[in-house]
mmCIF file of C-alpha atoms in Angstrom:
data_model
loop_
_atom_site.group_PDB
_atom_site.id
_atom_site.type_symbol
_atom_site.label_atom_id
_atom_site.label_comp_id
_atom_site.label_asym_id
_atom_site.label_seq_id
_atom_site.Cartn_x
_atom_site.Cartn_y
_atom_site.Cartn_z
ATOM 1 C CA MET A 1102 2.593 -9.917 22.168
ATOM 2 C CA ASN A 1103 6.369 -9.907 23.074
ATOM 3 C CA GLY A 1104 6.079 -13.301 20.764
ATOM 4 C CA ILE A 1105 4.290 -10.629 17.614
ATOM 5 C CA TYR A 1106 7.283 -8.064 17.691
ATOM 6 C CA GLN A 1107 10.147 -11.206 16.676
ATOM 7 C CA HIS A 1108 8.356 -11.585 13.695
ATOM 8 C CA PHE A 1109 8.293 -7.610 12.711
ATOM 9 C CA ARG A 1110 10.924 -4.278 12.500
ATOM 10 C CA PRO A 1111 11.925 -2.600 15.024
ATOM 11 C CA GLU A 1112 10.685 0.499 13.206
ATOM 12 C CA GLU A 1113 7.287 -1.520 12.780
ATOM 13 C CA LYS A 1114 6.831 -1.755 16.992
ATOM 14 C CA GLU A 1115 4.925 1.509 17.179
ATOM 15 C CA PHE A 1116 1.992 0.735 14.399
ATOM 16 C CA ILE A 1117 1.892 -2.274 16.492
ATOM 17 C CA ASP A 1118 1.010 -1.091 19.647
ATOM 18 C CA LYS A 1119 -1.412 1.382 17.769
ATOM 19 C CA VAL A 1120 -3.663 -2.054 16.778
ATOM 20 C CA ALA A 1121 -2.977 -4.155 20.088
ATOM 21 C CA GLU A 1122 -4.973 -0.437 21.525
ATOM 22 C CA TRP A 1123 -7.780 -0.627 18.985
ATOM 23 C CA LYS A 1124 -8.257 -5.015 19.544
ATOM 24 C CA GLN A 1125 -8.458 -3.219 22.678
ATOM 25 C CA GLN A 1126 -10.755 -1.112 22.207
ATOM 26 C CA VAL A 1127 -13.005 -3.468 20.224
ATOM 27 C CA MET A 1128 -13.497 -5.815 23.196
ATOM 28 C CA GLU A 1129 -14.078 -2.907 25.931
ATOM 29 C CA MET A 1130 -16.707 -1.033 23.844
ATOM 30 C CA TYR A 1131 -18.094 -4.560 21.722
ATOM 31 C CA ALA A 1132 -18.835 -2.325 18.320
ATOM 32 C CA PRO A 1133 -16.332 -1.533 15.582
ATOM 33 C CA LYS A 1134 -13.404 -0.012 14.929
ATOM 34 C CA MET A 1135 -12.283 1.464 11.852
ATOM 35 C CA THR A 1136 -8.972 1.941 10.354
ATOM 36 C CA GLY A 1137 -7.966 5.113 7.177
ATOM 37 C CA PHE A 1138 -6.352 3.507 4.307
ATOM 38 C CA LEU A 1139 -3.424 1.227 4.844
ATOM 39 C CA ASP A 1140 -0.794 -0.673 2.544
ATOM 40 C CA PRO A 1141 -1.254 -5.092 2.487
ATOM 41 C CA ARG A 1142 2.418 -5.075 4.588
ATOM 42 C CA GLU A 1143 -0.098 -2.944 7.549
ATOM 43 C CA ARG A 1144 -2.200 -5.203 7.067
ATOM 44 C CA GLN A 1145 -0.258 -8.007 7.828
ATOM 45 C CA ILE A 1146 1.048 -6.217 11.601
ATOM 46 C CA ILE A 1147 -2.656 -6.272 11.820
ATOM 47 C CA ARG A 1148 -4.123 -9.631 11.125
ATOM 48 C CA ALA A 1149 -0.847 -10.911 13.071
ATOM 49 C CA VAL A 1150 -1.926 -8.861 16.206
ATOM 50 C CA VAL A 1151 -5.708 -9.932 16.195
ATOM 51 C CA GLY A 1152 -5.150 -13.442 15.450
ATOM 52 C CA SER A 1153 -7.516 -15.478 15.489
ATOM 53 C CA ASP A 1154 -8.997 -14.287 18.526
ATOM 54 C CA GLU A 1155 -13.131 -15.348 18.834
ATOM 55 C CA GLU A 1156 -13.992 -12.876 20.373
ATOM 56 C CA VAL A 1157 -12.532 -9.849 17.933
ATOM 57 C CA CYS A 1158 -12.111 -10.304 14.142
ATOM 58 C CA VAL A 1159 -10.942 -8.336 11.667
ATOM 59 C CA SER A 1160 -12.203 -7.695 7.852
ATOM 60 C CA PHE A 1161 -10.485 -5.139 4.697
ATOM 61 C CA PHE A 1162 -11.766 -3.778 2.231
ATOM 62 C CA GLY A 1163 -10.618 -0.817 -0.184
ATOM 63 C CA GLY A 1164 -13.406 0.126 -3.059
ATOM 64 C CA THR A 1165 -12.994 -3.126 -4.992
ATOM 65 C CA ALA A 1166 -12.519 -6.842 -3.820
ATOM 66 C CA ASP A 1167 -8.754 -6.626 -5.546
ATOM 67 C CA SER A 1168 -7.647 -2.757 -3.860
ATOM 68 C CA GLU A 1169 -4.365 -2.654 -2.916
ATOM 69 C CA ARG A 1170 -4.878 -0.005 -0.339
ATOM 70 C CA GLN A 1171 -7.590 -1.131 2.060
ATOM 71 C CA ARG A 1172 -9.578 -0.080 4.948
ATOM 72 C CA ALA A 1173 -9.605 -2.447 8.012
ATOM 73 C CA LEU A 1174 -13.103 -3.140 10.489
ATOM 74 C CA ILE A 1175 -11.675 -4.348 13.594
ATOM 75 C CA HIS A 1176 -15.291 -6.066 15.152
ATOM 76 C CA PRO A 1177 -16.868 -8.036 17.491
ATOM 77 C CA ASP A 1178 -17.537 -12.144 15.826
ATOM 78 C CA TYR A 1179 -21.525 -10.880 15.853
ATOM 79 C CA PHE A 1180 -20.988 -7.987 13.265
ATOM 80 C CA GLU A 1181 -20.834 -9.070 9.398
ATOM 81 C CA PRO A 1182 -19.847 -5.852 6.886
ATOM 82 C CA ASP A 1183 -20.577 -4.400 3.838
ATOM 83 C CA ALA A 1184 -19.008 -2.290 1.336
ATOM 84 C CA GLU A 1185 -21.494 0.292 2.964
ATOM 85 C CA ASP A 1186 -19.977 0.157 6.392
ATOM 86 C CA TYR A 1187 -16.401 1.041 5.406
ATOM 87 C CA GLY A 1188 -16.831 4.280 4.345
ATOM 88 C CA ILE A 1189 -15.779 4.766 0.770
ATOM 89 C CA ILE A 1190 -16.704 6.995 -2.048
ATOM 90 C CA LEU A 1191 -15.621 6.464 -5.792
ATOM 91 C CA TYR A 1192 -14.467 9.715 -7.562
ATOM 92 C CA GLU A 1193 -13.890 9.773 -11.301
ATOM 93 C CA ILE A 1194 -11.482 12.788 -12.173
ATOM 94 C CA ASN A 1195 -12.463 14.921 -15.176
ATOM 95 C CA TYR A 1196 -10.184 16.104 -17.478
ATOM 96 C CA PRO A 1197 -9.301 18.075 -20.816
ATOM 97 C CA ASP A 1198 -8.328 15.018 -22.077
ATOM 98 C CA LYS A 1199 -8.325 16.292 -25.275
ATOM 99 C CA PHE A 1200 -5.782 19.056 -24.649
ATOM 100 C CA SER A 1201 -4.032 17.452 -21.774
ATOM 101 C CA THR A 1202 -2.556 14.586 -20.152
ATOM 102 C CA ILE A 1203 -2.141 13.227 -16.001
ATOM 103 C CA SER A 1204 -0.518 10.978 -14.078
ATOM 104 C CA HIS A 1205 -1.078 8.629 -11.048
ATOM 105 C CA SER A 1206 1.813 10.228 -9.839
ATOM 106 C CA GLN A 1207 1.107 13.726 -10.474
ATOM 107 C CA ILE A 1208 -2.429 13.236 -9.071
ATOM 108 C CA LEU A 1209 -0.249 11.775 -5.821
ATOM 109 C CA GLY A 1210 1.451 15.098 -5.533
ATOM 110 C CA SER A 1211 -1.351 16.882 -6.015
ATOM 111 C CA ILE A 1212 -3.902 15.649 -3.205
ATOM 112 C CA MET A 1213 -0.740 15.318 -1.153
ATOM 113 C CA GLY A 1214 0.068 18.928 -1.450
ATOM 114 C CA LEU A 1215 -3.952 19.615 -0.538
ATOM 115 C CA GLY A 1216 -2.952 18.667 3.296
ATOM 116 C CA VAL A 1217 -5.126 15.199 2.425
ATOM 117 C CA LYS A 1218 -3.154 12.453 4.408
ATOM 118 C CA ARG A 1219 -2.400 9.278 2.913
ATOM 119 C CA GLU A 1220 -4.226 7.170 5.421
ATOM 120 C CA LYS A 1221 -7.482 9.386 3.747
ATOM 121 C CA PHE A 1222 -7.494 8.412 0.124
ATOM 122 C CA GLY A 1223 -6.981 4.128 -1.216
ATOM 123 C CA ASP A 1224 -6.122 3.220 -4.965
ATOM 124 C CA ILE A 1225 -5.770 6.156 -7.805
ATOM 125 C CA ILE A 1226 -6.367 3.649 -10.720
ATOM 126 C CA THR A 1227 -6.707 3.597 -14.180
ATOM 127 C CA ASP A 1228 -7.842 2.045 -17.474
ATOM 128 C CA GLY A 1229 -4.841 4.357 -19.884
ATOM 129 C CA SER A 1230 -7.260 7.322 -19.778
ATOM 130 C CA CYS A 1231 -9.440 7.786 -17.127
ATOM 131 C CA PHE A 1232 -8.783 8.275 -13.698
ATOM 132 C CA GLN A 1233 -10.303 7.075 -10.277
ATOM 133 C CA LEU A 1234 -9.866 7.039 -6.900
ATOM 134 C CA PHE A 1235 -11.107 6.186 -3.468
ATOM 135 C CA VAL A 1236 -11.790 8.506 -0.396
ATOM 136 C CA ALA A 1237 -12.424 8.578 2.862
ATOM 137 C CA LYS A 1238 -15.909 9.727 3.274
ATOM 138 C CA GLU A 1239 -15.161 12.072 5.888
ATOM 139 C CA THR A 1240 -12.807 13.637 3.425
ATOM 140 C CA ALA A 1241 -15.022 13.350 0.867
ATOM 141 C CA ASN A 1242 -16.056 17.168 1.019
ATOM 142 C CA TYR A 1243 -12.747 18.661 1.074
ATOM 143 C CA MET A 1244 -11.741 16.523 -1.554
ATOM 144 C CA HIS A 1245 -14.988 17.468 -3.793
ATOM 145 C CA MET A 1246 -14.411 21.728 -3.183
ATOM 146 C CA HIS A 1247 -10.840 21.867 -2.896
ATOM 147 C CA PHE A 1248 -9.213 19.012 -5.661
ATOM 148 C CA ASP A 1249 -9.414 21.367 -8.158
ATOM 149 C CA HIS A 1250 -6.143 20.886 -10.562
ATOM 150 C CA VAL A 1251 -2.850 18.348 -11.075
ATOM 151 C CA GLY A 1252 -0.623 20.259 -11.649
ATOM 152 C CA LYS A 1253 -1.585 23.076 -13.983
ATOM 153 C CA THR A 1254 -4.229 20.746 -15.797
ATOM 154 C CA PRO A 1255 -7.868 21.299 -14.043
ATOM 155 C CA VAL A 1256 -9.545 18.465 -12.715
ATOM 156 C CA LYS A 1257 -13.752 17.840 -11.448
ATOM 157 C CA LEU A 1258 -14.732 15.015 -8.888
ATOM 158 C CA VAL A 1259 -17.600 13.098 -10.165
ATOM 159 C CA GLU A 1260 -19.219 10.757 -7.089
ATOM 160 C CA LYS A 1261 -19.688 7.228 -9.295
ATOM 161 C CA PRO A 1262 -21.801 3.961 -7.205
ATOM 162 C CA LEU A 1263 -18.118 1.515 -6.418
ATOM 163 C CA GLN A 1264 -19.581 -1.188 -9.013
ATOM 164 C CA GLU A 1265 -18.623 1.255 -11.954
ATOM 165 C CA ALA A 1266 -14.606 0.778 -10.298
ATOM 166 C CA ILE A 1267 -12.738 0.367 -13.607
ATOM 167 C CA HIS A 1268 -10.902 -3.058 -13.436
ATOM 168 C CA THR A 1269 -7.021 -3.097 -13.164
ATOM 169 C CA ILE A 1270 -5.060 -6.565 -13.722
ATOM 170 C CA GLU A 1271 -1.291 -6.632 -12.528
ATOM 171 C CA GLU A 1272 0.480 -8.784 -14.457
ATOM 172 C CA TRP A 1273 3.649 -10.466 -12.403
ATOM 173 C CA ARG A 1274 6.446 -12.030 -14.134
ATOM 174 C CA GLU A 1275 9.247 -14.043 -12.418
ATOM 175 C CA GLN A 1276 12.539 -13.449 -12.659
ATOM 176 C CA SER A 1277 15.616 -15.705 -10.906
ATOM 177 C CA VAL A 1278 18.325 -13.396 -9.403
ATOM 178 C CA THR A 1279 21.755 -14.685 -7.461
ATOM 179 C CA VAL A 1280 23.037 -11.433 -5.164
ATOM 180 C CA SER A 1281 25.879 -10.850 -2.708
ATOM 181 C CA SER A 1282 24.070 -10.753 -0.378
ATOM 182 C CA THR A 1283 20.089 -9.505 0.521
ATOM 183 C CA ARG A 1284 20.763 -6.249 1.549
ATOM 184 C CA LEU A 1285 18.463 -3.774 -0.380
ATOM 185 C CA ASP A 1286 21.314 -2.829 -3.115
ATOM 186 C CA ALA A 1287 22.168 -6.126 -3.947
ATOM 187 C CA ILE A 1288 18.806 -6.870 -5.278
ATOM 188 C CA ILE A 1289 17.635 -3.601 -6.956
ATOM 189 C CA GLY A 1290 21.144 -3.560 -8.684
ATOM 190 C CA SER A 1291 20.552 -7.186 -9.608
ATOM 191 C CA LEU A 1292 17.737 -5.542 -12.755
ATOM 192 C CA PRO A 1293 18.309 -5.086 -15.543
ATOM 193 C CA ALA A 1294 20.505 -2.325 -16.547
ATOM 194 C CA MET A 1295 21.242 -1.005 -13.150
ATOM 195 C CA SER A 1296 24.460 -1.010 -11.279
ATOM 196 C CA ARG A 1297 24.960 -1.540 -7.829
ATOM 197 C CA GLN A 1298 26.191 2.374 -7.401
ATOM 198 C CA LYS A 1299 23.352 3.481 -9.009
ATOM 199 C CA SER A 1300 21.134 1.404 -7.097
ATOM 200 C CA GLN A 1301 23.058 3.074 -4.312
ATOM 201 C CA GLN A 1302 22.313 6.577 -5.145
ATOM 202 C CA LEU A 1303 18.668 5.974 -5.768
ATOM 203 C CA ILE A 1304 18.534 4.891 -2.308
ATOM 204 C CA LYS A 1305 20.128 7.397 -1.040
ATOM 205 C CA GLY A 1306 18.257 9.979 -2.702
ATOM 206 C CA GLY A 1307 15.201 8.335 -1.647
ATOM 207 C CA ALA A 1308 14.167 6.420 -4.545
ATOM 208 C CA VAL A 1309 13.170 3.889 -3.110
ATOM 209 C CA LYS A 1310 10.513 2.100 -0.920
ATOM 210 C CA VAL A 1311 10.251 -1.261 0.761
ATOM 211 C CA ASN A 1312 6.744 -1.850 1.424
ATOM 212 C CA TRP A 1313 5.288 1.076 0.897
ATOM 213 C CA LYS A 1314 7.887 2.948 3.398
ATOM 214 C CA ALA A 1315 10.957 5.026 2.165
ATOM 215 C CA VAL A 1316 14.033 3.735 2.321
ATOM 216 C CA GLU A 1317 17.250 5.686 2.470
ATOM 217 C CA ASN A 1318 19.743 2.792 4.031
ATOM 218 C CA PRO A 1319 21.460 0.719 1.451
ATOM 219 C CA SER A 1320 22.433 -1.929 3.456
ATOM 220 C CA PHE A 1321 19.180 -2.417 4.725
ATOM 221 C CA GLU A 1322 18.563 -6.023 4.880
ATOM 222 C CA CYS A 1323 15.321 -7.320 2.611
ATOM 223 C CA ALA A 1324 12.945 -10.448 3.682
ATOM 224 C CA GLU A 1325 11.094 -13.206 1.742
ATOM 225 C CA GLN A 1326 7.503 -11.069 0.869
ATOM 226 C CA ASP A 1327 9.058 -7.562 0.983
ATOM 227 C CA VAL A 1328 7.876 -5.309 -2.041
ATOM 228 C CA LEU A 1329 10.373 -3.158 -3.485
ATOM 229 C CA SER A 1330 9.629 -0.013 -5.823
ATOM 230 C CA VAL A 1331 11.456 2.240 -7.181
ATOM 231 C CA ARG A 1332 10.579 5.546 -8.590
ATOM 232 C CA GLY A 1333 10.758 5.637 -12.896
ATOM 233 C CA ILE A 1334 11.740 2.378 -12.957
ATOM 234 C CA GLY A 1335 8.608 0.196 -11.072
ATOM 235 C CA ARG A 1336 7.396 -2.501 -8.431
ATOM 236 C CA LEU A 1337 9.428 -5.832 -7.556
ATOM 237 C CA LYS A 1338 8.400 -8.504 -5.221
ATOM 238 C CA ILE A 1339 10.860 -10.851 -3.389
ATOM 239 C CA LEU A 1340 9.039 -13.594 -4.017
ATOM 240 C CA SER A 1341 11.416 -16.651 -2.269
ATOM 241 C CA ILE A 1342 15.026 -16.170 -1.392
ATOM 242 C CA ASP A 1343 15.982 -19.889 -2.800
ATOM 243 C CA GLY A 1344 19.456 -20.371 -0.764
ATOM 244 C CA LYS A 1345 22.937 -19.922 -1.441
ATOM 245 C CA THR A 1346 25.031 -21.066 -4.417
ATOM 246 C CA LYS A 1347 28.931 -23.037 -3.884
ATOM 247 C CA LYS A 1348 30.207 -19.816 -4.202
ATOM 248 C CA GLU A 1349 28.111 -18.181 -1.214
ATOM 249 C CA LYS A 1350 25.394 -16.192 -3.326
ATOM 250 C CA TRP A 1351 21.879 -15.793 -2.978
ATOM 251 C CA ARG A 1352 19.625 -16.608 -5.063
ATOM 252 C CA MET A 1353 15.777 -15.481 -4.904
ATOM 253 C CA THR A 1354 13.378 -15.198 -7.425
ATOM 254 C CA LEU A 1355 11.551 -11.743 -7.671
ATOM 255 C CA GLY A 1356 8.220 -10.897 -9.413
ATOM 256 C CA ILE A 1357 9.320 -8.109 -11.444
ATOM 257 C CA LEU A 1358 5.500 -6.380 -12.252
ATOM 258 C CA LYS A 1359 4.664 -5.825 -16.110
#
C-alpha cells in the first residue's frame, strides 16, 4: 500500500485506505461491493488500489457510458455486472418551462438542501431546456417525495428508462500558456480577462475546485491531468506540462471546456 500513497496527494490517504478496506471485504466475502457516485479522480484512485489483481476487479457505470460521476462495483473476477447491478434511477425534472427557468447550479443546491449526500446522485444533464439526473436507487423514493422545488419553481420527478438519457457532448479547446509556476493562482491567472490577484480572491473565496474538491490555498501545486473549475467561469484541465522556457517559466497545454 505504501507504494500507492506516493502517487497521490496526502489529503487523499483517507479515501485510499477506505478503498483498500472495500477490496479486502470483496476478497473475504467473495461478493461485490458497490460505492456511491464517484468523481473521475476517485475512480482513478480505485483503479490504482484494486490494480490488476486477478481475484478482484472493478467496473464503473453512471447511467450512461460517458457519465462524469459513476458508481463503482468492486467484484470477484467471476462476476460480470450489467447496468441493473449499479442501482441507478434516471429522473426527468418536469417544471413549467414556459414561465420559469432553472439551472444546473440551482438544481444541485436544491438537492443538497434536502440533506442528500453528493455520493447519492450522479450527473445532472441537460440539452438546454430539459433536465435529467441520475439517482442511487436507495435514495430514489426520498428524492421523489421531497424534491418538489428548485428555488421557487415547482418541479416533479418523472422516472425514465436509462436508454432515454439526454446525450451531452463536451468539447474541449486546447490552449498553450506560459506561467510563472504550477501554483493554482498562477494557472487560473493565465486565463483570458483574469489576473493573479483576481484568481487569488476567487480561490480564497471558495470559488475554485481542483479534481472536484474545493481548494482555498492559492499556492496549491497543480499537476498534469488535474481538472480545475472556477465558479461562474468554467472548467479547464492541465493536459500537459511541457517544460520550462529560458526565463524559467512553465509552458503547459490546457484544455478549456467550450
